PDB file of C-alpha atoms in Angstrom:
ATOM      1  CA  ALA G 745     -64.601 -21.615  57.034  1.00 59.00           C
ATOM      2  CA  GLN G 746     -66.681 -23.515  55.375  1.00 59.00           C
ATOM      3  CA  ARG G 747     -66.693 -27.432  55.986  1.00 87.00           C
ATOM      4  CA  VAL G 748     -68.634 -30.760  55.507  1.00 94.00           C
ATOM      5  CA  THR G 749     -68.185 -33.721  57.850  1.00 93.00           C
ATOM      6  CA  GLN G 750     -69.153 -37.161  57.031  1.00 95.00           C
ATOM      7  CA  PRO G 751     -68.287 -38.999  59.674  1.00 93.00           C
ATOM      8  CA  GLU G 752     -68.954 -42.629  58.199  1.00 94.00           C
ATOM      9  CA  LYS G 753     -66.448 -43.989  56.047  1.00 92.00           C
ATOM     10  CA  LEU G 754     -68.618 -46.934  55.134  1.00 95.00           C
ATOM     11  CA  LEU G 755     -72.272 -47.617  56.123  1.00 97.00           C
ATOM     12  CA  SER G 756     -73.412 -51.640  55.659  1.00 97.00           C
ATOM     13  CA  VAL G 757     -77.420 -52.241  55.943  1.00 96.00           C
ATOM     14  CA  PHE G 758     -79.570 -54.868  54.926  1.00 97.00           C
ATOM     15  CA  LYS G 759     -81.778 -54.893  52.099  1.00 97.00           C
ATOM     16  CA  GLY G 760     -84.976 -53.705  53.331  1.00 97.00           C
ATOM     17  CA  ALA G 761     -83.753 -51.550  56.391  1.00 97.00           C
ATOM     18  CA  PRO G 762     -83.556 -48.074  57.160  1.00 97.00           C
ATOM     19  CA  VAL G 763     -80.560 -46.083  56.091  1.00 97.00           C
ATOM     20  CA  GLU G 764     -78.938 -42.972  57.665  1.00 97.00           C
ATOM     21  CA  LEU G 765     -76.122 -41.203  56.136  1.00 97.00           C
ATOM     22  CA  LYS G 766     -75.102 -38.247  58.446  1.00 97.00           C
ATOM     23  CA  CYS G 767     -73.649 -34.687  57.227  1.00 97.00           C
ATOM     24  CA  ASN G 768     -73.026 -31.936  59.558  1.00 96.00           C
ATOM     25  CA  TYR G 769     -71.391 -28.417  58.315  1.00 94.00           C
ATOM     26  CA  SER G 770     -69.988 -25.380  59.426  1.00 92.00           C
ATOM     27  CA  TYR G 771     -71.253 -22.659  57.832  1.00 87.00           C
ATOM     28  CA  SER G 772     -71.225 -18.861  58.747  1.00 82.00           C
ATOM     29  CA  GLY G 773     -73.919 -17.786  56.204  1.00 79.00           C
ATOM     30  CA  SER G 774     -77.019 -19.330  54.914  1.00 78.00           C
ATOM     31  CA  PRO G 775     -76.372 -22.329  53.579  1.00 79.00           C
ATOM     32  CA  GLU G 776     -77.744 -24.739  50.374  1.00 87.00           C
ATOM     33  CA  LEU G 777     -76.809 -28.092  51.030  1.00 90.00           C
ATOM     34  CA  PHE G 778     -76.928 -31.549  48.975  1.00 91.00           C
ATOM     35  CA  TRP G 779     -76.757 -34.688  48.260  1.00 94.00           C
ATOM     36  CA  TYR G 780     -74.691 -36.206  45.215  1.00 93.00           C
ATOM     37  CA  VAL G 781     -74.307 -39.868  44.960  1.00 94.00           C
ATOM     38  CA  GLN G 782     -71.770 -41.655  42.741  1.00 91.00           C
ATOM     39  CA  TYR G 783     -72.504 -45.134  41.294  1.00 92.00           C
ATOM     40  CA  SER G 784     -69.870 -47.774  40.412  1.00 87.00           C
ATOM     41  CA  ARG G 785     -68.068 -46.438  37.293  1.00 81.00           C
ATOM     42  CA  GLN G 786     -70.436 -43.689  36.710  1.00 86.00           C
ATOM     43  CA  ARG G 787     -70.079 -39.598  37.169  1.00 88.00           C
ATOM     44  CA  LEU G 788     -70.776 -37.621  40.258  1.00 89.00           C
ATOM     45  CA  GLN G 789     -74.887 -36.842  40.009  1.00 89.00           C
ATOM     46  CA  LEU G 790     -77.482 -34.529  42.198  1.00 88.00           C
ATOM     47  CA  LEU G 791     -79.195 -36.524  44.397  1.00 92.00           C
ATOM     48  CA  LEU G 792     -81.159 -34.082  46.100  1.00 89.00           C
ATOM     49  CA  ARG G 793     -80.851 -30.112  47.628  1.00 85.00           C
ATOM     50  CA  HIS G 794     -82.279 -29.303  50.902  1.00 80.00           C
ATOM     51  CA  ILE G 795     -84.237 -26.064  48.925  1.00 74.00           C
ATOM     52  CA  SER G 796     -86.557 -28.473  46.903  1.00 73.00           C
ATOM     53  CA  ARG G 797     -87.185 -30.683  49.782  1.00 72.00           C
ATOM     54  CA  GLU G 798     -88.097 -33.390  47.858  1.00 76.00           C
ATOM     55  CA  SER G 799     -88.049 -37.242  47.733  1.00 79.00           C
ATOM     56  CA  ILE G 800     -85.644 -38.160  45.186  1.00 83.00           C
ATOM     57  CA  LYS G 801     -85.447 -42.308  44.724  1.00 89.00           C
ATOM     58  CA  GLY G 802     -86.795 -42.777  47.929  1.00 90.00           C
ATOM     59  CA  PHE G 803     -84.457 -40.684  50.026  1.00 93.00           C
ATOM     60  CA  THR G 804     -84.942 -37.915  52.340  1.00 93.00           C
ATOM     61  CA  ALA G 805     -83.097 -35.069  53.823  1.00 93.00           C
ATOM     62  CA  ASP G 806     -83.880 -32.385  56.521  1.00 87.00           C
ATOM     63  CA  LEU G 807     -81.920 -29.413  57.050  1.00 89.00           C
ATOM     64  CA  ASN G 808     -81.440 -28.987  60.822  1.00 90.00           C
ATOM     65  CA  LYS G 809     -79.524 -25.408  61.219  1.00 88.00           C
ATOM     66  CA  GLY G 810     -80.276 -25.950  65.168  1.00 90.00           C
ATOM     67  CA  GLU G 811     -77.737 -29.226  64.915  1.00 92.00           C
ATOM     68  CA  THR G 812     -76.060 -27.909  61.532  1.00 93.00           C
ATOM     69  CA  SER G 813     -77.270 -31.264  59.804  1.00 94.00           C
ATOM     70  CA  PHE G 814     -78.064 -32.283  56.679  1.00 95.00           C
ATOM     71  CA  HIS G 815     -78.866 -36.201  56.889  1.00 96.00           C
ATOM     72  CA  LEU G 816     -79.695 -38.460  54.387  1.00 96.00           C
ATOM     73  CA  LYS G 817     -82.908 -40.803  55.259  1.00 95.00           C
ATOM     74  CA  LYS G 818     -84.097 -43.882  53.107  1.00 96.00           C
ATOM     75  CA  PRO G 819     -86.807 -45.689  55.267  1.00 96.00           C
ATOM     76  CA  PHE G 820     -86.011 -49.111  52.996  1.00 96.00           C
ATOM     77  CA  ALA G 821     -82.915 -49.652  51.283  1.00 96.00           C
ATOM     78  CA  GLN G 822     -82.511 -51.226  48.210  1.00 97.00           C
ATOM     79  CA  GLU G 823     -79.208 -52.911  46.024  1.00 96.00           C
ATOM     80  CA  GLU G 824     -79.312 -50.710  43.678  1.00 96.00           C
ATOM     81  CA  ASP G 825     -78.731 -47.594  46.614  1.00 97.00           C
ATOM     82  CA  SER G 826     -75.354 -49.182  46.907  1.00 97.00           C
ATOM     83  CA  ALA G 827     -73.203 -46.333  46.103  1.00 96.00           C
ATOM     84  CA  MET G 828     -70.674 -43.480  47.176  1.00 94.00           C
ATOM     85  CA  TYR G 829     -72.869 -40.539  48.637  1.00 96.00           C
ATOM     86  CA  TYR G 830     -71.273 -36.712  49.271  1.00 95.00           C
ATOM     87  CA  CYS G 831     -72.603 -33.910  51.118  1.00 96.00           C
ATOM     88  CA  ALA G 832     -71.975 -30.535  49.647  1.00 93.00           C
ATOM     89  CA  LEU G 833     -72.423 -27.292  50.781  1.00 91.00           C
ATOM     90  CA  GLY G 834     -72.727 -25.125  47.907  1.00 87.00           C
ATOM     91  CA  THR G 835     -72.228 -21.508  48.296  1.00 82.00           C
ATOM     92  CA  VAL G 836     -72.187 -18.569  45.763  1.00 78.00           C
ATOM     93  CA  ASN G 837     -68.608 -19.295  44.393  1.00 79.00           C
ATOM     94  CA  LYS G 838     -67.615 -22.919  45.035  1.00 83.00           C
ATOM     95  CA  PHE G 839     -68.602 -25.736  46.149  1.00 86.00           C
ATOM     96  CA  TYR G 840     -67.557 -28.066  49.675  1.00 89.00           C
ATOM     97  CA  PHE G 841     -67.577 -32.104  49.280  1.00 91.00           C
ATOM     98  CA  GLY G 842     -67.897 -33.879  52.598  1.00 93.00           C
ATOM     99  CA  SER G 843     -65.474 -36.781  52.145  1.00 90.00           C
ATOM    100  CA  GLY G 844     -68.144 -39.274  51.292  1.00 93.00           C
ATOM    101  CA  THR G 845     -69.876 -42.755  52.548  1.00 95.00           C
ATOM    102  CA  LYS G 846     -69.740 -45.640  51.173  1.00 94.00           C
ATOM    103  CA  LEU G 847     -73.301 -47.136  51.107  1.00 97.00           C
ATOM    104  CA  ASN G 848     -73.409 -50.934  50.969  1.00 97.00           C
ATOM    105  CA  VAL G 849     -76.886 -52.726  50.766  1.00 97.00           C
ATOM    106  CA  LYS G 850     -76.498 -56.609  50.882  1.00 96.00           C
ATOM    107  CA  PRO G 851     -79.424 -58.617  49.773  1.00 94.00           C
TER     108      PRO G 851
ATOM    109  CA  GLY U 724     -79.077 -31.892  28.391  1.00 63.00           C
ATOM    110  CA  ALA U 725     -76.104 -30.347  30.448  1.00 75.00           C
ATOM    111  CA  VAL U 726     -73.774 -33.159  29.503  1.00 89.00           C
ATOM    112  CA  VAL U 727     -70.155 -32.730  30.615  1.00 94.00           C
ATOM    113  CA  SER U 728     -67.341 -34.939  28.889  1.00 95.00           C
ATOM    114  CA  GLN U 729     -63.372 -35.187  29.415  1.00 96.00           C
ATOM    115  CA  HIS U 730     -60.855 -36.511  27.756  1.00 96.00           C
ATOM    116  CA  PRO U 731     -59.410 -38.906  27.722  1.00 96.00           C
ATOM    117  CA  SER U 732     -60.873 -41.088  30.289  1.00 95.00           C
ATOM    118  CA  TRP U 733     -57.903 -42.487  31.339  1.00 95.00           C
ATOM    119  CA  VAL U 734     -54.056 -41.600  30.765  1.00 96.00           C
ATOM    120  CA  ILE U 735     -50.591 -43.099  31.595  1.00 96.00           C
ATOM    121  CA  CYS U 736     -47.679 -41.503  31.333  1.00 95.00           C
ATOM    122  CA  LYS U 737     -44.069 -41.416  31.865  1.00 95.00           C
ATOM    123  CA  SER U 738     -42.609 -38.932  34.631  1.00 96.00           C
ATOM    124  CA  GLY U 739     -41.791 -35.828  33.784  1.00 96.00           C
ATOM    125  CA  THR U 740     -43.877 -35.594  30.750  1.00 96.00           C
ATOM    126  CA  SER U 741     -47.037 -33.169  30.506  1.00 96.00           C
ATOM    127  CA  VAL U 742     -50.507 -34.439  30.479  1.00 97.00           C
ATOM    128  CA  LYS U 743     -53.712 -32.286  29.150  1.00 97.00           C
ATOM    129  CA  ILE U 744     -56.848 -32.905  30.326  1.00 97.00           C
ATOM    130  CA  GLU U 745     -60.174 -31.207  28.412  1.00 97.00           C
ATOM    131  CA  CYS U 746     -63.117 -31.078  29.884  1.00 96.00           C
ATOM    132  CA  ARG U 747     -66.418 -29.748  27.677  1.00 95.00           C
ATOM    133  CA  SER U 748     -69.752 -28.733  28.627  1.00 93.00           C
ATOM    134  CA  LEU U 749     -71.728 -30.490  25.448  1.00 93.00           C
ATOM    135  CA  ASP U 750     -75.039 -29.057  24.811  1.00 88.00           C
ATOM    136  CA  PHE U 751     -74.814 -25.660  27.156  1.00 88.00           C
ATOM    137  CA  GLN U 752     -72.055 -22.710  27.844  1.00 88.00           C
ATOM    138  CA  ALA U 753     -70.110 -22.538  30.837  1.00 88.00           C
ATOM    139  CA  THR U 754     -68.356 -19.607  31.750  1.00 85.00           C
ATOM    140  CA  THR U 755     -66.991 -21.238  34.365  1.00 90.00           C
ATOM    141  CA  MET U 756     -65.977 -24.686  35.118  1.00 93.00           C
ATOM    142  CA  PHE U 757     -64.252 -26.110  38.136  1.00 94.00           C
ATOM    143  CA  TRP U 758     -61.503 -28.624  38.531  1.00 96.00           C
ATOM    144  CA  TYR U 759     -61.544 -31.357  41.345  1.00 95.00           C
ATOM    145  CA  ARG U 760     -59.033 -33.882  42.439  1.00 94.00           C
ATOM    146  CA  GLN U 761     -60.079 -37.170  43.786  1.00 89.00           C
ATOM    147  CA  PHE U 762     -57.917 -39.227  46.220  1.00 82.00           C
ATOM    148  CA  PRO U 763     -58.821 -43.122  46.027  1.00 77.00           C
ATOM    149  CA  LYS U 764     -61.643 -43.349  48.720  1.00 71.00           C
ATOM    150  CA  GLN U 765     -61.480 -39.894  49.738  1.00 75.00           C
ATOM    151  CA  SER U 766     -63.666 -36.991  48.945  1.00 80.00           C
ATOM    152  CA  LEU U 767     -63.197 -34.602  46.082  1.00 87.00           C
ATOM    153  CA  MET U 768     -60.939 -31.890  46.536  1.00 90.00           C
ATOM    154  CA  LEU U 769     -61.192 -28.289  44.615  1.00 92.00           C
ATOM    155  CA  MET U 770     -58.009 -27.638  42.930  1.00 94.00           C
ATOM    156  CA  ALA U 771     -59.225 -24.503  40.938  1.00 94.00           C
ATOM    157  CA  THR U 772     -61.487 -22.329  39.359  1.00 92.00           C
ATOM    158  CA  SER U 773     -61.423 -21.804  35.767  1.00 89.00           C
ATOM    159  CA  ASN U 774     -63.435 -18.553  33.973  1.00 87.00           C
ATOM    160  CA  GLU U 775     -63.759 -18.195  29.986  1.00 85.00           C
ATOM    161  CA  GLY U 776     -61.713 -15.781  29.406  1.00 83.00           C
ATOM    162  CA  SER U 777     -59.868 -14.523  32.201  1.00 85.00           C
ATOM    163  CA  LYS U 778     -56.862 -16.810  34.702  1.00 88.00           C
ATOM    164  CA  ALA U 779     -58.141 -19.227  36.656  1.00 91.00           C
ATOM    165  CA  THR U 780     -58.579 -19.010  40.373  1.00 93.00           C
ATOM    166  CA  TYR U 781     -56.651 -21.710  42.315  1.00 95.00           C
ATOM    167  CA  GLU U 782     -56.915 -23.218  46.160  1.00 93.00           C
ATOM    168  CA  GLN U 783     -54.474 -22.766  48.671  1.00 92.00           C
ATOM    169  CA  GLY U 784     -51.849 -25.287  48.274  1.00 92.00           C
ATOM    170  CA  VAL U 785     -52.616 -26.107  44.275  1.00 94.00           C
ATOM    171  CA  GLU U 786     -49.256 -25.149  42.302  1.00 93.00           C
ATOM    172  CA  LYS U 787     -50.721 -23.115  39.208  1.00 92.00           C
ATOM    173  CA  ASP U 788     -47.322 -23.764  37.504  1.00 94.00           C
ATOM    174  CA  LYS U 789     -48.126 -27.243  38.130  1.00 95.00           C
ATOM    175  CA  PHE U 790     -51.412 -27.393  36.916  1.00 96.00           C
ATOM    176  CA  LEU U 791     -52.024 -25.021  34.045  1.00 95.00           C
ATOM    177  CA  ILE U 792     -55.759 -24.040  33.507  1.00 94.00           C
ATOM    178  CA  ASN U 793     -56.777 -22.513  30.215  1.00 91.00           C
ATOM    179  CA  HIS U 794     -60.354 -21.715  29.407  1.00 90.00           C
ATOM    180  CA  ALA U 795     -60.439 -20.416  26.184  1.00 82.00           C
ATOM    181  CA  SER U 796     -64.328 -21.007  25.325  1.00 89.00           C
ATOM    182  CA  LEU U 797     -67.516 -21.228  26.471  1.00 90.00           C
ATOM    183  CA  THR U 798     -67.542 -24.761  26.215  1.00 92.00           C
ATOM    184  CA  LEU U 799     -63.665 -25.746  26.898  1.00 94.00           C
ATOM    185  CA  SER U 800     -61.697 -25.790  29.555  1.00 94.00           C
ATOM    186  CA  THR U 801     -58.258 -27.546  30.207  1.00 95.00           C
ATOM    187  CA  LEU U 802     -55.994 -29.069  32.301  1.00 96.00           C
ATOM    188  CA  THR U 803     -52.219 -29.549  31.914  1.00 97.00           C
ATOM    189  CA  VAL U 804     -50.287 -31.253  34.464  1.00 97.00           C
ATOM    190  CA  THR U 805     -46.899 -30.546  33.730  1.00 96.00           C
ATOM    191  CA  SER U 806     -43.442 -32.559  34.369  1.00 95.00           C
ATOM    192  CA  ALA U 807     -45.936 -34.805  36.249  1.00 95.00           C
ATOM    193  CA  HIS U 808     -44.605 -37.221  38.730  1.00 95.00           C
ATOM    194  CA  PRO U 809     -45.769 -39.847  40.371  1.00 95.00           C
ATOM    195  CA  GLU U 810     -47.564 -38.128  43.338  1.00 94.00           C
ATOM    196  CA  ASP U 811     -49.769 -36.362  40.644  1.00 95.00           C
ATOM    197  CA  SER U 812     -51.062 -39.779  39.544  1.00 95.00           C
ATOM    198  CA  SER U 813     -55.111 -39.085  40.880  1.00 94.00           C
ATOM    199  CA  PHE U 814     -58.575 -39.154  39.585  1.00 94.00           C
ATOM    200  CA  TYR U 815     -59.124 -35.706  37.889  1.00 96.00           C
ATOM    201  CA  ILE U 816     -63.164 -34.399  37.794  1.00 95.00           C
ATOM    202  CA  CYS U 817     -64.173 -31.519  36.327  1.00 95.00           C
ATOM    203  CA  SER U 818     -68.094 -29.660  36.729  1.00 93.00           C
ATOM    204  CA  ALA U 819     -69.056 -26.897  34.732  1.00 92.00           C
ATOM    205  CA  ARG U 820     -71.775 -24.171  35.790  1.00 87.00           C
ATOM    206  CA  ARG U 821     -74.865 -23.659  34.142  1.00 82.00           C
ATOM    207  CA  GLY U 822     -77.016 -21.617  35.765  1.00 74.00           C
ATOM    208  CA  LEU U 823     -78.558 -20.757  39.534  1.00 73.00           C
ATOM    209  CA  LEU U 824     -80.331 -23.467  40.955  1.00 68.00           C
ATOM    210  CA  GLU U 825     -83.954 -22.066  41.726  1.00 66.00           C
ATOM    211  CA  ARG U 826     -84.656 -19.720  44.537  1.00 66.00           C
ATOM    212  CA  THR U 827     -80.760 -20.216  45.546  1.00 68.00           C
ATOM    213  CA  SER U 828     -77.785 -17.978  44.933  1.00 70.00           C
ATOM    214  CA  VAL U 829     -76.068 -21.242  43.975  1.00 74.00           C
ATOM    215  CA  TRP U 830     -75.305 -22.070  40.081  1.00 77.00           C
ATOM    216  CA  GLU U 831     -76.390 -25.925  39.644  1.00 81.00           C
ATOM    217  CA  GLN U 832     -73.012 -27.987  38.605  1.00 85.00           C
ATOM    218  CA  PHE U 833     -72.891 -30.795  36.551  1.00 89.00           C
ATOM    219  CA  PHE U 834     -70.195 -33.125  36.690  1.00 92.00           C
ATOM    220  CA  GLY U 835     -68.089 -35.271  33.979  1.00 94.00           C
ATOM    221  CA  PRO U 836     -66.871 -38.732  34.483  1.00 93.00           C
ATOM    222  CA  GLY U 837     -63.225 -37.829  35.315  1.00 94.00           C
ATOM    223  CA  THR U 838     -59.907 -38.397  34.160  1.00 96.00           C
ATOM    224  CA  ARG U 839     -57.752 -41.602  35.889  1.00 95.00           C
ATOM    225  CA  LEU U 840     -54.186 -40.489  35.409  1.00 96.00           C
ATOM    226  CA  THR U 841     -51.477 -42.757  36.357  1.00 96.00           C
ATOM    227  CA  VAL U 842     -47.808 -41.716  36.302  1.00 95.00           C
ATOM    228  CA  LEU U 843     -45.163 -44.074  35.836  1.00 95.00           C
TER     229      LEU U 843
END
């Protein structure tokens, strides 16, 4: 079975503080992992994917197969980062989404 | 590019009526579209996979007679909630699959803005 777990429903940090949104997965095959972001009243959009090993808007995420994790990190949070963040596991046929973490960056 | 639209963006209907939601890929052809349901403060739950020219594939627990899906063209999929009841009130999101993500076997998905359904 495939499953994505995001243990934190809400994460509140102050502007400039580091942030880490946790994601753990279970999958029997080779995982393709993604982070999606949903800003207030906007559609879901792709933030980054593990295969690209890129940094988008200052966010990075490293796939740790040993710990089956794909945590999203940013060293200095900004107020505009406040949004819902979803970790997703992509397979050939479908995507599986975690329950989401609401990030609230306080001024 | 890669824009997906949904119509309507919100709808209110009476219990027992049927509601149709459209999902369109505006600038690309999508042989496959997905329908998700999102409850407040919860994740997206995949309801069904819609394939152009063939029957939809429903996830376990989703009533196919309740949620009718039609994918008649490469740019349009529709979800009809039949005989809607208050428990069907939710946020319905569609996504369209465009092409394989580079260096993966996974298809890139683009999401529509969602449709808020409220059944009175």
